[in-house]
PDB file of C-alpha atoms in Angstrom:
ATOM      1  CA  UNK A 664      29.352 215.033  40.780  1.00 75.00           C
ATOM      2  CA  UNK A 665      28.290 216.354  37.651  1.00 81.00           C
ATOM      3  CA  UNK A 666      25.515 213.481  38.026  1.00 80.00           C
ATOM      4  CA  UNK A 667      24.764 213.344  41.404  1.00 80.00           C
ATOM      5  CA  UNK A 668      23.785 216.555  42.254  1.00 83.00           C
ATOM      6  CA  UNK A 669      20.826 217.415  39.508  1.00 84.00           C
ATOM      7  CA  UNK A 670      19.591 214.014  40.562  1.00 81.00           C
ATOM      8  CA  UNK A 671      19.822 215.292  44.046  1.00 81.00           C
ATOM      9  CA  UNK A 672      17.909 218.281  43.830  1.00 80.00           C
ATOM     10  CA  UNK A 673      15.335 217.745  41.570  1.00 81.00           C
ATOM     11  CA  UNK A 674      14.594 213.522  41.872  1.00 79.00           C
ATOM     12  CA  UNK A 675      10.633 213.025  41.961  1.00 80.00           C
ATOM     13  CA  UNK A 676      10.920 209.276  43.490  1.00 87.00           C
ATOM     14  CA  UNK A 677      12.436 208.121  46.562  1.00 90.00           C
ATOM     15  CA  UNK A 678      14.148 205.468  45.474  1.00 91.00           C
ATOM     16  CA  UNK A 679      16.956 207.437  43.615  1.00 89.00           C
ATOM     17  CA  UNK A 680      16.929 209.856  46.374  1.00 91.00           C
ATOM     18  CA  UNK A 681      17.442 206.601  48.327  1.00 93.00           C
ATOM     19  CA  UNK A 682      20.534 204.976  46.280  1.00 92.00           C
ATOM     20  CA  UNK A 683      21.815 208.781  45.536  1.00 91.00           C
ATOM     21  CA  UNK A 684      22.182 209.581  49.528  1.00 93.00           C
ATOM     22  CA  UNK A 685      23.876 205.918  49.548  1.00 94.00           C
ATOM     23  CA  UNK A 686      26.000 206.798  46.908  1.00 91.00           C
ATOM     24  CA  UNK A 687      27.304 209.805  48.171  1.00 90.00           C
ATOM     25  CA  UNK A 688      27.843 208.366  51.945  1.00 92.00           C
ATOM     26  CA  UNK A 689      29.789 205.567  50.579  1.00 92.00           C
ATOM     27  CA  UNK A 690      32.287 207.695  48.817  1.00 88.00           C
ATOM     28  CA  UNK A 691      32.345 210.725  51.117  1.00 88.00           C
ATOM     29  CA  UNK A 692      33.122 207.867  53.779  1.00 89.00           C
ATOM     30  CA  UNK A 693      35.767 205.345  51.458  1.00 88.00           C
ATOM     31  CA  UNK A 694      37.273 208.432  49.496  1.00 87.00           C
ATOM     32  CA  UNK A 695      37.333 210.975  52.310  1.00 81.00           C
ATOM     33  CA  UNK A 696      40.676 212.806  51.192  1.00 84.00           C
ATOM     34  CA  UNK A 697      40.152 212.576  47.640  1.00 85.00           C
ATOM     35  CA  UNK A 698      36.100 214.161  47.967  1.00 85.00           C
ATOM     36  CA  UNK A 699      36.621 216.461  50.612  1.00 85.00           C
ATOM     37  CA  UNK A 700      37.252 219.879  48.386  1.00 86.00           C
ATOM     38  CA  UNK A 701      33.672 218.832  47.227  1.00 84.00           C
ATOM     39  CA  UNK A 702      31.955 218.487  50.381  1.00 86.00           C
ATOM     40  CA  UNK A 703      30.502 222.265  50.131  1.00 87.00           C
ATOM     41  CA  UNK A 704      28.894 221.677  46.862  1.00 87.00           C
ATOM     42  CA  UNK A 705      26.332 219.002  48.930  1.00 87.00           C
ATOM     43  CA  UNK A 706      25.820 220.671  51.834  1.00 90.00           C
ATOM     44  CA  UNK A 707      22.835 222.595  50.700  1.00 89.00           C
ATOM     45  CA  UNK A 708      21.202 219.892  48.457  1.00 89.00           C
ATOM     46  CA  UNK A 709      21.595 217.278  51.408  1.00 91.00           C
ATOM     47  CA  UNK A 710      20.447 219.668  53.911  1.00 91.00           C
ATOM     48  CA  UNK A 711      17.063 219.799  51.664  1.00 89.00           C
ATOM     49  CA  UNK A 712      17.045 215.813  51.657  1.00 91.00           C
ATOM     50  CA  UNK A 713      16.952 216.553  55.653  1.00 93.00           C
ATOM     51  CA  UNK A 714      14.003 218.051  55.199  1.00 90.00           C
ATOM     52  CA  UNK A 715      12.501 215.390  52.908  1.00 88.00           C
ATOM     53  CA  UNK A 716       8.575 214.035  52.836  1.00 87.00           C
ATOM     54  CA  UNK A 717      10.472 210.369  53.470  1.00 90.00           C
ATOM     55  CA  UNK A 718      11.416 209.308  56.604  1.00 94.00           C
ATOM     56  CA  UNK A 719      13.789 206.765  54.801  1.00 93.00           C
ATOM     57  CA  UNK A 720      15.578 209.770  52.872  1.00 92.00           C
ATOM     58  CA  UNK A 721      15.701 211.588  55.765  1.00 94.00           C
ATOM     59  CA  UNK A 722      17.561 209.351  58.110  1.00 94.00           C
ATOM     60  CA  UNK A 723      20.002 208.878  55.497  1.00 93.00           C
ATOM     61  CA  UNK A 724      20.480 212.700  54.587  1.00 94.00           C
ATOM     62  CA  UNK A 725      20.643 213.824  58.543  1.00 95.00           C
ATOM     63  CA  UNK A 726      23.927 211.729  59.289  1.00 94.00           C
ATOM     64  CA  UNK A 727      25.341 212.366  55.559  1.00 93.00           C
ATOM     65  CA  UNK A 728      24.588 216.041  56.861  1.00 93.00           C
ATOM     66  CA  UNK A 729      26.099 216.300  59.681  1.00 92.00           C
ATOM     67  CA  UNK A 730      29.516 214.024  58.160  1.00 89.00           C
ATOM     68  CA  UNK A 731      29.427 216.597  55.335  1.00 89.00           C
ATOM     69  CA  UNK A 732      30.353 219.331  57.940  1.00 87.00           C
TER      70      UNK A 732
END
């Protein structure tokens, strides 16, 4: 977490916004229980990854988004 989320906000190419979004899917979705209290510290940096120039960020940020929630 302490990683991911800098990375998150402030990555200039879209390939680690890419393999971050990935990243965080895959253990939001395998590790539900155990990264659930930490679900509210993405919501806002994801939701800007919604918003992103990248249409391949984007469609992985929208479902992340709405799983998140």
């Amino acid at each position: 977490i302490d990683h991911c989320l800098p990375i998150l906000k402030t990555s200039t190419t879209e390939r680690h916004r890419v393999r971050l979004l990935s990243l965080i899917r895959h253990l939001f979705t395998q590790q539900e229980e155990l990264m659930a209290p930490f679900s509210s510290l993405f919501l806002v940096p994801v939701l800007g990854r919604v918003g992103d120039g990248s249409e391949a960020v984007r469609s992985l940020a929208s479902p992340l988004f709405a799983h998140l929630l």
